[in-house]
Amino acid sequence: MAEHEEPLEDWAARRDARRPRFGERRPAPLGDEQRGAHVDPDAPRGVEVWDGQDWVPSGAAEDYEAAAAETGGDTTVRAERVPLPAFGRLPTMPKPYRPTIPVHRPHS
């Protein structure tokens, strides 16, 4: 088996470890735009709950800080589930660009 191939069971276990847990909550911007927490932190935010299939709205908060407090430690737990790449599996650094034709500047 090649290095980049893995059994389906191992792949499914990795995927399930990254997925949200049932009942997990997260703050979300109101409206159709997906924005980061740093964008307009004083704007009202929604609170969403994972129902096992999709994020479902469950409430609203005055601002991002209040929404984050409502979600409790779920945000920290979610961040800890994201695995970092192993150093041995990072791609190799590309070679620097070297022009094939010498370039000469005209003398002034």
CSV table of C-alpha atoms in Angstrom, one decimal:
chain,number,residue,atom,x,y,z
A,1,MET,CA,0.0,0.0,0.0
A,2,ALA,CA,1.3,3.5,-0.9
A,3,GLU,CA,2.2,6.0,1.8
A,4,HIS,CA,-0.7,8.3,0.9
A,5,GLU,CA,-3.3,5.5,1.0
A,6,GLU,CA,-5.0,4.5,4.2
A,7,PRO,CA,-7.8,2.1,5.1
A,8,LEU,CA,-11.3,3.5,4.9
A,9,GLU,CA,-11.9,2.8,8.6
A,10,ASP,CA,-8.9,5.0,9.6
A,11,TRP,CA,-10.0,7.8,7.3
A,12,ALA,CA,-13.6,7.6,8.8
A,13,ALA,CA,-12.2,7.7,12.3
A,14,ARG,CA,-10.1,10.8,11.5
A,15,ARG,CA,-13.1,12.5,9.9
A,16,ASP,CA,-15.4,11.7,12.9
A,17,ALA,CA,-12.8,13.1,15.3
A,18,ARG,CA,-12.8,16.5,13.5
A,19,ARG,CA,-16.6,16.7,13.3
A,20,PRO,CA,-18.6,18.6,15.9
A,21,ARG,CA,-20.1,16.7,18.8
A,22,PHE,CA,-23.9,16.5,19.2
A,23,GLY,CA,-25.1,19.6,21.1
A,24,GLU,CA,-21.9,21.6,20.5
A,25,ARG,CA,-22.6,25.4,20.2
A,26,ARG,CA,-20.8,28.1,18.3
A,27,PRO,CA,-21.3,31.9,17.8
A,28,ALA,CA,-22.3,32.9,14.3
A,29,PRO,CA,-22.9,36.2,12.5
A,30,LEU,CA,-26.5,37.1,11.7
A,31,GLY,CA,-27.3,37.4,8.0
A,32,ASP,CA,-25.9,35.6,5.0
A,33,GLU,CA,-22.3,36.7,5.2
A,34,GLN,CA,-19.8,34.4,6.9
A,35,ARG,CA,-17.4,36.7,8.8
A,36,GLY,CA,-14.7,36.3,11.4
A,37,ALA,CA,-15.0,37.3,15.0
A,38,HIS,CA,-12.7,40.3,14.5
A,39,VAL,CA,-15.1,41.9,12.0
A,40,ASP,CA,-17.5,44.2,13.8
A,41,PRO,CA,-17.3,42.5,17.2
A,42,ASP,CA,-20.1,44.8,18.6
A,43,ALA,CA,-22.7,43.5,16.1
A,44,PRO,CA,-25.4,41.1,17.3
A,45,ARG,CA,-24.5,37.4,16.9
A,46,GLY,CA,-26.5,34.2,16.7
A,47,VAL,CA,-25.8,31.0,18.6
A,48,GLU,CA,-25.9,27.8,16.6
A,49,VAL,CA,-26.2,24.2,17.9
A,50,TRP,CA,-24.9,21.1,16.0
A,51,ASP,CA,-27.8,18.6,15.7
A,52,GLY,CA,-25.7,15.8,14.3
A,53,GLN,CA,-26.3,16.8,10.7
A,54,ASP,CA,-26.3,20.6,10.5
A,55,TRP,CA,-25.8,23.8,12.5
A,56,VAL,CA,-29.2,25.0,13.7
A,57,PRO,CA,-30.0,28.5,15.2
A,58,SER,CA,-30.8,28.4,18.9
A,59,GLY,CA,-30.6,31.9,20.1
A,60,ALA,CA,-29.1,35.4,19.7
A,61,ALA,CA,-26.6,37.4,21.7
A,62,GLU,CA,-25.9,41.1,22.0
A,63,ASP,CA,-22.4,41.0,20.6
A,64,TYR,CA,-19.5,38.5,19.8
A,65,GLU,CA,-18.3,38.4,23.4
A,66,ALA,CA,-21.7,37.5,24.8
A,67,ALA,CA,-22.2,34.8,22.1
A,68,ALA,CA,-18.8,33.3,22.9
A,69,ALA,CA,-19.6,33.3,26.6
A,70,GLU,CA,-22.9,31.5,25.8
A,71,THR,CA,-21.0,28.8,23.9
A,72,GLY,CA,-18.8,28.1,26.9
A,73,GLY,CA,-15.8,25.9,26.3
A,74,ASP,CA,-17.1,24.4,23.1
A,75,THR,CA,-14.9,26.7,21.0
A,76,THR,CA,-11.7,25.6,22.8
A,77,VAL,CA,-12.7,21.9,22.5
A,78,ARG,CA,-13.4,22.4,18.7
A,79,ALA,CA,-10.0,24.0,18.2
A,80,GLU,CA,-8.2,21.2,20.0
A,81,ARG,CA,-9.7,18.6,17.7
A,82,VAL,CA,-8.0,20.0,14.6
A,83,PRO,CA,-4.8,18.1,14.0
A,84,LEU,CA,-1.6,19.8,13.0
A,85,PRO,CA,0.5,18.3,10.2
A,86,ALA,CA,3.4,16.1,11.1
A,87,PHE,CA,6.7,17.6,10.2
A,88,GLY,CA,7.7,14.5,8.1
A,89,ARG,CA,4.6,15.0,5.9
A,90,LEU,CA,5.1,18.6,4.9
A,91,PRO,CA,5.9,19.2,1.2
A,92,THR,CA,9.5,19.8,0.3
A,93,MET,CA,10.6,23.4,-0.2
A,94,PRO,CA,10.7,24.4,-3.9
A,95,LYS,CA,14.0,25.3,-5.4
A,96,PRO,CA,14.6,29.0,-5.9
A,97,TYR,CA,13.9,30.4,-9.4
A,98,ARG,CA,17.0,30.6,-11.6
A,99,PRO,CA,16.6,32.1,-15.0
A,100,THR,CA,17.9,29.9,-17.8
A,101,ILE,CA,19.0,32.8,-20.0
A,102,PRO,CA,21.5,35.3,-18.6
A,103,VAL,CA,20.2,38.8,-18.4
A,104,HIS,CA,22.6,41.7,-19.0
A,105,ARG,CA,22.0,45.3,-18.2
A,106,PRO,CA,23.1,47.8,-20.8
A,107,HIS,CA,26.0,50.0,-19.7
A,108,SER,CA,25.2,53.7,-19.3
